[in-house]
PDB file of C-alpha atoms in Angstrom:
ATOM      1  CA  MET A   4      16.519 -26.927 -33.325  1.00 64.00           C
ATOM      2  CA  ALA A   5      18.206 -26.330 -29.969  1.00 78.00           C
ATOM      3  CA  GLU A   6      18.268 -29.006 -27.280  1.00 94.00           C
ATOM      4  CA  LEU A   7      15.017 -29.121 -25.289  1.00 97.00           C
ATOM      5  CA  THR A   8      15.085 -28.004 -21.676  1.00 97.00           C
ATOM      6  CA  PRO A   9      15.075 -31.005 -19.295  1.00 97.00           C
ATOM      7  CA  ILE A  10      11.741 -30.468 -17.506  1.00 97.00           C
ATOM      8  CA  LEU A  11       9.635 -28.018 -19.520  1.00 98.00           C
ATOM      9  CA  ARG A  12      10.709 -29.783 -22.730  1.00 98.00           C
ATOM     10  CA  VAL A  13      10.720 -26.537 -24.691  1.00 98.00           C
ATOM     11  CA  ASP A  14      13.055 -25.398 -27.444  1.00 98.00           C
ATOM     12  CA  PRO A  15      14.821 -22.181 -26.287  1.00 97.00           C
ATOM     13  CA  ASP A  16      14.870 -20.987 -29.899  1.00 97.00           C
ATOM     14  CA  GLU A  17      11.051 -20.969 -29.892  1.00 97.00           C
ATOM     15  CA  MET A  18      10.570 -19.225 -26.530  1.00 98.00           C
ATOM     16  CA  PRO A  19       9.334 -15.619 -26.397  1.00 98.00           C
ATOM     17  CA  ASP A  20      11.108 -13.354 -23.911  1.00 98.00           C
ATOM     18  CA  ARG A  21       7.940 -12.744 -21.842  1.00 98.00           C
ATOM     19  CA  ALA A  22       5.998 -15.394 -19.924  1.00 98.00           C
ATOM     20  CA  LEU A  23       2.812 -15.564 -17.897  1.00 98.00           C
ATOM     21  CA  VAL A  24       2.944 -18.361 -15.313  1.00 98.00           C
ATOM     22  CA  MET A  25       0.357 -20.048 -13.088  1.00 98.00           C
ATOM     23  CA  GLY A  26       0.080 -23.228 -11.065  1.00 98.00           C
ATOM     24  CA  ASP A  27      -2.779 -25.035 -12.786  1.00 97.00           C
ATOM     25  CA  PRO A  28      -2.157 -26.606 -16.229  1.00 98.00           C
ATOM     26  CA  ALA A  29      -5.870 -26.215 -17.004  1.00 96.00           C
ATOM     27  CA  ARG A  30      -5.623 -22.498 -16.208  1.00 97.00           C
ATOM     28  CA  ALA A  31      -2.590 -22.243 -18.489  1.00 98.00           C
ATOM     29  CA  GLU A  32      -4.656 -23.794 -21.283  1.00 97.00           C
ATOM     30  CA  LEU A  33      -7.432 -21.292 -20.488  1.00 96.00           C
ATOM     31  CA  ALA A  34      -4.960 -18.413 -20.617  1.00 98.00           C
ATOM     32  CA  SER A  35      -3.554 -19.664 -23.905  1.00 98.00           C
ATOM     33  CA  ARG A  36      -6.987 -19.210 -25.474  1.00 97.00           C
ATOM     34  CA  HIS A  37      -6.477 -15.455 -25.069  1.00 97.00           C
ATOM     35  CA  LEU A  38      -3.537 -15.640 -27.480  1.00 98.00           C
ATOM     36  CA  GLU A  39      -3.485 -15.410 -31.245  1.00 98.00           C
ATOM     37  CA  ASP A  40      -1.549 -18.030 -33.202  1.00 97.00           C
ATOM     38  CA  ARG A  41      -1.342 -20.149 -30.068  1.00 97.00           C
ATOM     39  CA  ARG A  42       0.699 -23.325 -30.113  1.00 98.00           C
ATOM     40  CA  GLN A  43       1.952 -25.774 -27.522  1.00 98.00           C
ATOM     41  CA  LEU A  44       5.674 -25.416 -26.930  1.00 98.00           C
ATOM     42  CA  GLY A  45       6.148 -28.219 -24.422  1.00 98.00           C
ATOM     43  CA  SER A  46       4.475 -30.609 -21.992  1.00 97.00           C
ATOM     44  CA  PHE A  47       5.855 -32.802 -19.213  1.00 97.00           C
ATOM     45  CA  ARG A  48       4.217 -33.843 -15.907  1.00 96.00           C
ATOM     46  CA  GLU A  49       2.301 -30.824 -14.518  1.00 97.00           C
ATOM     47  CA  TYR A  50       4.285 -28.422 -16.701  1.00 98.00           C
ATOM     48  CA  VAL A  51       2.674 -27.271 -19.941  1.00 98.00           C
ATOM     49  CA  THR A  52       3.884 -24.333 -22.031  1.00 98.00           C
ATOM     50  CA  TYR A  53       2.146 -22.432 -24.820  1.00 98.00           C
ATOM     51  CA  GLY A  54       3.280 -19.694 -27.182  1.00 98.00           C
ATOM     52  CA  GLY A  55       1.362 -17.085 -29.143  1.00 98.00           C
ATOM     53  CA  THR A  56       0.847 -13.356 -29.481  1.00 98.00           C
ATOM     54  CA  HIS A  57      -1.033 -10.880 -27.295  1.00 98.00           C
ATOM     55  CA  LYS A  58      -1.833  -7.602 -29.063  1.00 98.00           C
ATOM     56  CA  GLY A  59       0.904  -8.360 -31.546  1.00 98.00           C
ATOM     57  CA  VAL A  60       3.609  -9.213 -28.979  1.00 98.00           C
ATOM     58  CA  GLU A  61       5.066 -12.727 -28.693  1.00 98.00           C
ATOM     59  CA  VAL A  62       4.431 -14.221 -25.229  1.00 98.00           C
ATOM     60  CA  ALA A  63       4.439 -17.608 -23.514  1.00 98.00           C
ATOM     61  CA  VAL A  64       2.098 -19.123 -20.945  1.00 98.00           C
ATOM     62  CA  ALA A  65       3.386 -21.854 -18.624  1.00 98.00           C
ATOM     63  CA  SER A  66       2.077 -23.856 -15.679  1.00 98.00           C
ATOM     64  CA  HIS A  67       4.333 -24.423 -12.670  1.00 98.00           C
ATOM     65  CA  GLY A  68       2.313 -26.695 -10.383  1.00 97.00           C
ATOM     66  CA  VAL A  69       1.723 -26.215  -6.657  1.00 97.00           C
ATOM     67  CA  GLY A  70       4.509 -25.178  -4.303  1.00 97.00           C
ATOM     68  CA  SER A  71       7.817 -23.405  -4.691  1.00 98.00           C
ATOM     69  CA  PRO A  72      10.225 -26.380  -5.023  1.00 97.00           C
ATOM     70  CA  GLY A  73       8.536 -27.505  -8.240  1.00 97.00           C
ATOM     71  CA  ALA A  74       7.705 -24.014  -9.457  1.00 98.00           C
ATOM     72  CA  VAL A  75      11.272 -22.768  -9.241  1.00 98.00           C
ATOM     73  CA  ILE A  76      12.229 -25.429 -11.803  1.00 98.00           C
ATOM     74  CA  VAL A  77       9.951 -23.629 -14.251  1.00 98.00           C
ATOM     75  CA  PHE A  78      11.271 -20.187 -13.391  1.00 98.00           C
ATOM     76  CA  GLU A  79      14.871 -21.324 -13.772  1.00 98.00           C
ATOM     77  CA  GLU A  80      14.276 -23.089 -17.087  1.00 98.00           C
ATOM     78  CA  LEU A  81      12.318 -20.158 -18.500  1.00 98.00           C
ATOM     79  CA  SER A  82      15.188 -17.832 -17.658  1.00 98.00           C
ATOM     80  CA  ARG A  83      17.714 -20.228 -19.191  1.00 97.00           C
ATOM     81  CA  ALA A  84      15.550 -20.376 -22.329  1.00 97.00           C
ATOM     82  CA  GLY A  85      15.813 -16.604 -22.696  1.00 98.00           C
ATOM     83  CA  VAL A  86      12.701 -15.313 -20.914  1.00 98.00           C
ATOM     84  CA  ARG A  87      13.405 -11.882 -19.405  1.00 98.00           C
ATOM     85  CA  ARG A  88      10.007 -10.960 -17.883  1.00 98.00           C
ATOM     86  CA  ILE A  89       7.746 -13.288 -15.874  1.00 99.00           C
ATOM     87  CA  ILE A  90       4.394 -12.492 -14.250  1.00 99.00           C
ATOM     88  CA  ARG A  91       2.615 -14.961 -11.999  1.00 98.00           C
ATOM     89  CA  THR A  92      -1.198 -15.089 -12.150  1.00 98.00           C
ATOM     90  CA  GLY A  93      -2.471 -17.392  -9.427  1.00 98.00           C
ATOM     91  CA  THR A  94      -4.886 -17.621  -6.549  1.00 98.00           C
ATOM     92  CA  CYS A  95      -4.323 -16.660  -2.946  1.00 98.00           C
ATOM     93  CA  GLY A  96      -6.062 -16.614   0.397  1.00 97.00           C
ATOM     94  CA  GLY A  97      -6.680 -13.232   1.936  1.00 97.00           C
ATOM     95  CA  LEU A  98      -5.174 -12.539   5.349  1.00 97.00           C
ATOM     96  CA  ALA A  99      -6.258  -8.913   5.713  1.00 97.00           C
ATOM     97  CA  ALA A 100      -9.971  -8.638   6.465  1.00 95.00           C
ATOM     98  CA  GLU A 101     -10.500  -6.278   3.537  1.00 96.00           C
ATOM     99  CA  VAL A 102      -9.282  -8.863   0.984  1.00 97.00           C
ATOM    100  CA  GLN A 103     -12.595 -10.326  -0.128  1.00 94.00           C
ATOM    101  CA  ASP A 104     -13.366 -13.269  -2.393  1.00 95.00           C
ATOM    102  CA  GLY A 105     -12.777 -12.276  -6.003  1.00 97.00           C
ATOM    103  CA  ASP A 106     -10.508  -9.324  -5.178  1.00 98.00           C
ATOM    104  CA  LEU A 107      -7.131  -9.017  -6.850  1.00 98.00           C
ATOM    105  CA  VAL A 108      -3.826  -8.664  -5.003  1.00 98.00           C
ATOM    106  CA  ILE A 109      -0.919  -6.824  -6.620  1.00 99.00           C
ATOM    107  CA  VAL A 110       2.177  -8.316  -5.005  1.00 99.00           C
ATOM    108  CA  THR A 111       5.075  -6.020  -4.108  1.00 98.00           C
ATOM    109  CA  GLY A 112       7.119  -8.572  -2.167  1.00 98.00           C
ATOM    110  CA  ALA A 113       6.896 -11.946  -0.457  1.00 98.00           C
ATOM    111  CA  ILE A 114       7.816 -13.439   2.911  1.00 98.00           C
ATOM    112  CA  ARG A 115      10.128 -16.376   2.278  1.00 98.00           C
ATOM    113  CA  ALA A 116       8.444 -19.260   4.119  1.00 97.00           C
ATOM    114  CA  ASP A 117       8.472 -21.185   0.852  1.00 97.00           C
ATOM    115  CA  GLY A 118      10.755 -24.127   1.589  1.00 94.00           C
ATOM    116  CA  VAL A 119      13.209 -23.634  -1.275  1.00 98.00           C
ATOM    117  CA  THR A 120      14.750 -20.150  -1.427  1.00 98.00           C
ATOM    118  CA  ASP A 121      16.780 -20.797   1.742  1.00 98.00           C
ATOM    119  CA  SER A 122      18.746 -23.186  -0.459  1.00 98.00           C
ATOM    120  CA  MET A 123      19.262 -20.439  -3.063  1.00 98.00           C
ATOM    121  CA  VAL A 124      20.198 -17.309  -1.082  1.00 98.00           C
ATOM    122  CA  PRO A 125      21.039 -16.323   2.518  1.00 98.00           C
ATOM    123  CA  ALA A 126      18.184 -15.674   4.942  1.00 95.00           C
ATOM    124  CA  PRO A 127      18.422 -11.821   4.829  1.00 97.00           C
ATOM    125  CA  PHE A 128      17.978 -11.755   1.016  1.00 98.00           C
ATOM    126  CA  PRO A 129      14.631 -10.104   0.078  1.00 98.00           C
ATOM    127  CA  ALA A 130      12.009 -11.488  -2.293  1.00 98.00           C
ATOM    128  CA  LEU A 131      10.838  -8.410  -4.163  1.00 98.00           C
ATOM    129  CA  ALA A 132       8.798  -7.887  -7.305  1.00 98.00           C
ATOM    130  CA  SER A 133      10.359  -5.636  -9.950  1.00 98.00           C
ATOM    131  CA  VAL A 134       9.168  -2.040  -9.659  1.00 98.00           C
ATOM    132  CA  ASP A 135       8.421  -1.639 -13.364  1.00 98.00           C
ATOM    133  CA  VAL A 136       6.343  -4.836 -13.405  1.00 98.00           C
ATOM    134  CA  VAL A 137       4.381  -3.773 -10.321  1.00 98.00           C
ATOM    135  CA  THR A 138       3.692  -0.457 -12.062  1.00 98.00           C
ATOM    136  CA  ALA A 139       2.534  -2.231 -15.227  1.00 98.00           C
ATOM    137  CA  ILE A 140       0.213  -4.499 -13.242  1.00 98.00           C
ATOM    138  CA  ARG A 141      -1.148  -1.498 -11.363  1.00 98.00           C
ATOM    139  CA  ARG A 142      -1.937   0.217 -14.673  1.00 98.00           C
ATOM    140  CA  ALA A 143      -3.599  -2.891 -16.080  1.00 98.00           C
ATOM    141  CA  VAL A 144      -5.760  -3.369 -12.986  1.00 98.00           C
ATOM    142  CA  ALA A 145      -6.780   0.305 -12.984  1.00 98.00           C
ATOM    143  CA  SER A 146      -7.913   0.032 -16.613  1.00 97.00           C
ATOM    144  CA  THR A 147     -10.418  -2.666 -15.613  1.00 97.00           C
ATOM    145  CA  GLY A 148     -11.717  -1.053 -12.424  1.00 96.00           C
ATOM    146  CA  HIS A 149     -11.466  -4.422 -10.636  1.00 97.00           C
ATOM    147  CA  ARG A 150     -11.294  -4.180  -6.844  1.00 98.00           C
ATOM    148  CA  SER A 151      -7.685  -4.714  -5.770  1.00 98.00           C
ATOM    149  CA  HIS A 152      -5.166  -4.456  -2.940  1.00 98.00           C
ATOM    150  CA  GLU A 153      -1.404  -4.041  -3.007  1.00 98.00           C
ATOM    151  CA  GLY A 154       1.241  -5.286  -0.625  1.00 98.00           C
ATOM    152  CA  VAL A 155       3.394  -8.077   0.729  1.00 98.00           C
ATOM    153  CA  VAL A 156       2.181 -11.684   0.650  1.00 98.00           C
ATOM    154  CA  LEU A 157       3.239 -14.737   2.622  1.00 98.00           C
ATOM    155  CA  THR A 158       4.679 -17.472   0.423  1.00 98.00           C
ATOM    156  CA  HIS A 159       4.101 -20.580   2.520  1.00 97.00           C
ATOM    157  CA  SER A 160       5.188 -24.174   1.960  1.00 95.00           C
ATOM    158  CA  LEU A 161       2.259 -25.654   3.938  1.00 94.00           C
ATOM    159  CA  PHE A 162      -1.320 -25.669   2.664  1.00 92.00           C
ATOM    160  CA  TYR A 163      -3.076 -27.575   5.474  1.00 91.00           C
ATOM    161  CA  PRO A 164      -1.734 -26.739   8.962  1.00 90.00           C
ATOM    162  CA  GLY A 165      -1.431 -29.704  11.318  1.00 89.00           C
ATOM    163  CA  ASP A 166      -2.450 -30.128  14.950  1.00 90.00           C
ATOM    164  CA  VAL A 167       1.107 -30.229  16.327  1.00 95.00           C
ATOM    165  CA  LEU A 168       2.408 -26.791  15.378  1.00 91.00           C
ATOM    166  CA  GLY A 169      -0.858 -25.220  14.284  1.00 92.00           C
ATOM    167  CA  SER A 170      -1.086 -22.241  11.958  1.00 93.00           C
ATOM    168  CA  ASP A 171       1.192 -19.198  11.870  1.00 95.00           C
ATOM    169  CA  LEU A 172      -1.048 -17.194   9.511  1.00 96.00           C
ATOM    170  CA  GLU A 173      -2.224 -14.787  12.214  1.00 96.00           C
ATOM    171  CA  PHE A 174       1.388 -14.075  13.160  1.00 96.00           C
ATOM    172  CA  TRP A 175       2.313 -13.192   9.579  1.00 97.00           C
ATOM    173  CA  HIS A 176      -0.857 -11.137   9.163  1.00 97.00           C
ATOM    174  CA  ARG A 177       0.166  -9.080  12.209  1.00 97.00           C
ATOM    175  CA  ALA A 178       3.561  -8.635  10.545  1.00 97.00           C
ATOM    176  CA  GLY A 179       1.852  -7.072   7.522  1.00 97.00           C
ATOM    177  CA  ALA A 180       1.127  -9.859   5.022  1.00 98.00           C
ATOM    178  CA  ILE A 181      -2.172  -9.198   3.252  1.00 98.00           C
ATOM    179  CA  ALA A 182      -2.511 -12.626   1.587  1.00 98.00           C
ATOM    180  CA  VAL A 183      -1.000 -16.110   1.505  1.00 98.00           C
ATOM    181  CA  GLU A 184       0.069 -18.187  -1.503  1.00 98.00           C
ATOM    182  CA  MET A 185       2.812 -20.689  -2.369  1.00 98.00           C
ATOM    183  CA  GLU A 186       5.137 -19.522  -5.179  1.00 98.00           C
ATOM    184  CA  CYS A 187       5.814 -15.763  -5.374  1.00 98.00           C
ATOM    185  CA  ALA A 188       8.935 -15.706  -3.193  1.00 98.00           C
ATOM    186  CA  ALA A 189      10.580 -18.358  -5.372  1.00 98.00           C
ATOM    187  CA  LEU A 190       9.713 -16.387  -8.509  1.00 98.00           C
ATOM    188  CA  PHE A 191      11.112 -13.126  -7.159  1.00 99.00           C
ATOM    189  CA  VAL A 192      14.337 -14.672  -5.872  1.00 98.00           C
ATOM    190  CA  SER A 193      14.877 -16.640  -9.075  1.00 98.00           C
ATOM    191  CA  GLY A 194      14.263 -13.475 -11.069  1.00 98.00           C
ATOM    192  CA  SER A 195      16.777 -11.528  -8.999  1.00 98.00           C
ATOM    193  CA  LEU A 196      19.434 -14.185  -9.511  1.00 98.00           C
ATOM    194  CA  ASN A 197      18.826 -14.455 -13.252  1.00 98.00           C
ATOM    195  CA  SER A 198      18.296 -10.780 -14.199  1.00 98.00           C
ATOM    196  CA  VAL A 199      14.630 -11.465 -14.999  1.00 98.00           C
ATOM    197  CA  THR A 200      12.014  -8.849 -14.114  1.00 98.00           C
ATOM    198  CA  THR A 201       9.124 -10.393 -12.179  1.00 99.00           C
ATOM    199  CA  GLY A 202       5.755  -9.596 -10.677  1.00 98.00           C
ATOM    200  CA  ALA A 203       2.485 -11.186  -9.638  1.00 99.00           C
ATOM    201  CA  VAL A 204      -1.220 -10.457  -9.564  1.00 98.00           C
ATOM    202  CA  LEU A 205      -3.382 -12.902  -7.620  1.00 98.00           C
ATOM    203  CA  ALA A 206      -7.098 -13.645  -7.320  1.00 98.00           C
ATOM    204  CA  ALA A 207      -8.412 -14.179  -3.785  1.00 98.00           C
ATOM    205  CA  ASP A 208     -10.398 -17.410  -3.495  1.00 96.00           C
ATOM    206  CA  GLY A 209     -10.951 -17.342   0.266  1.00 94.00           C
ATOM    207  CA  ASN A 210      -9.703 -15.886   3.526  1.00 93.00           C
ATOM    208  CA  PRO A 211      -8.460 -18.393   6.138  1.00 92.00           C
ATOM    209  CA  LEU A 212      -8.580 -15.785   8.912  1.00 91.00           C
ATOM    210  CA  HIS A 213     -11.986 -14.304   8.037  1.00 86.00           C
ATOM    211  CA  ARG A 214     -15.241 -15.411   6.376  1.00 67.00           C
ATOM    212  CA  GLU A 215     -14.602 -19.134   5.943  1.00 61.00           C
ATOM    213  CA  GLU A 216     -17.090 -20.453   8.473  1.00 62.00           C
ATOM    214  CA  GLY A 217     -18.593 -22.748   5.827  1.00 66.00           C
ATOM    215  CA  GLY A 218     -15.201 -24.091   4.770  1.00 78.00           C
ATOM    216  CA  TYR A 219     -12.825 -23.267   1.958  1.00 88.00           C
ATOM    217  CA  ASP A 220     -14.348 -23.506  -1.523  1.00 91.00           C
ATOM    218  CA  PRO A 221     -12.400 -22.052  -4.462  1.00 91.00           C
ATOM    219  CA  HIS A 222     -14.889 -23.423  -6.998  1.00 92.00           C
ATOM    220  CA  ARG A 223     -17.303 -20.493  -7.139  1.00 94.00           C
ATOM    221  CA  GLN A 224     -18.327 -18.098  -9.891  1.00 97.00           C
ATOM    222  CA  VAL A 225     -16.869 -15.075  -8.096  1.00 95.00           C
ATOM    223  CA  VAL A 226     -13.471 -16.773  -8.195  1.00 96.00           C
ATOM    224  CA  TYR A 227     -13.808 -17.891 -11.825  1.00 96.00           C
ATOM    225  CA  ASP A 228     -14.719 -14.334 -12.864  1.00 97.00           C
ATOM    226  CA  SER A 229     -11.756 -12.914 -10.964  1.00 98.00           C
ATOM    227  CA  VAL A 230      -9.365 -15.445 -12.518  1.00 98.00           C
ATOM    228  CA  GLU A 231     -10.594 -14.520 -15.989  1.00 97.00           C
ATOM    229  CA  ALA A 232     -10.015 -10.814 -15.272  1.00 98.00           C
ATOM    230  CA  MET A 233      -6.609 -11.601 -13.744  1.00 98.00           C
ATOM    231  CA  ILE A 234      -5.422 -13.425 -16.872  1.00 98.00           C
ATOM    232  CA  GLY A 235      -6.258 -10.465 -19.088  1.00 98.00           C
ATOM    233  CA  ILE A 236      -4.574  -8.089 -16.657  1.00 98.00           C
ATOM    234  CA  GLY A 237      -1.491 -10.279 -16.483  1.00 98.00           C
ATOM    235  CA  LEU A 238      -1.160 -10.443 -20.258  1.00 98.00           C
ATOM    236  CA  ASP A 239      -1.594  -6.668 -20.620  1.00 98.00           C
ATOM    237  CA  ALA A 240       1.038  -6.029 -17.941  1.00 98.00           C
ATOM    238  CA  LEU A 241       3.367  -8.558 -19.537  1.00 98.00           C
ATOM    239  CA  ILE A 242       3.620  -6.514 -22.741  1.00 98.00           C
ATOM    240  CA  ASP A 243       3.620  -3.104 -21.013  1.00 97.00           C
ATOM    241  CA  GLY A 244       7.231  -1.971 -21.116  1.00 83.00           C
TER     242      GLY A 244
END
């Protein structure tokens, strides 16, 4: 048995070379139920990792917590354990008016307002999803007929804007971001630095610029249904190619 990784506490010898990642450990456990021969590979703090097969292909499922500084630990350790393809399946808030609750967002790139990648690469370095992974996700979404959008997202380090500086979401929406989330930029940059192909498909659970007059509530059936569809899409894309 090889030495366990410091944070994920997984044995690199047991890691598949493809991984589906998401913030919530409970969602990772949910995703693991889609796998055959599932087994827990590691658990520490908010990080839990499962292994199994999807349609006969060995894959892993791992949780990365909320926010890029913690998530990039997962991405780095997965790559060091031999993972060569990572797809993030998480939730996001729509910024474009057409991104409705329950829609899926296929991420092509991310704006680096994440709070960690500035310590990894120079400011002009892009955070881009891998073209072949984007194509695989696009195919998987099309096979389900689920309503979706494709484009650049804002990866932000701040969930609740304060009264002093306020919110910059409208600014980034005008710049072309169609949704906001907290980890994609870190995934894409980490993947670029470690020769890992990466991508993301996200489920919209609200829209902070439109249609949230009653307040933000991600705990609704339309979101749960979208997350379930997203997990299946992510797993299919993970083994496509």
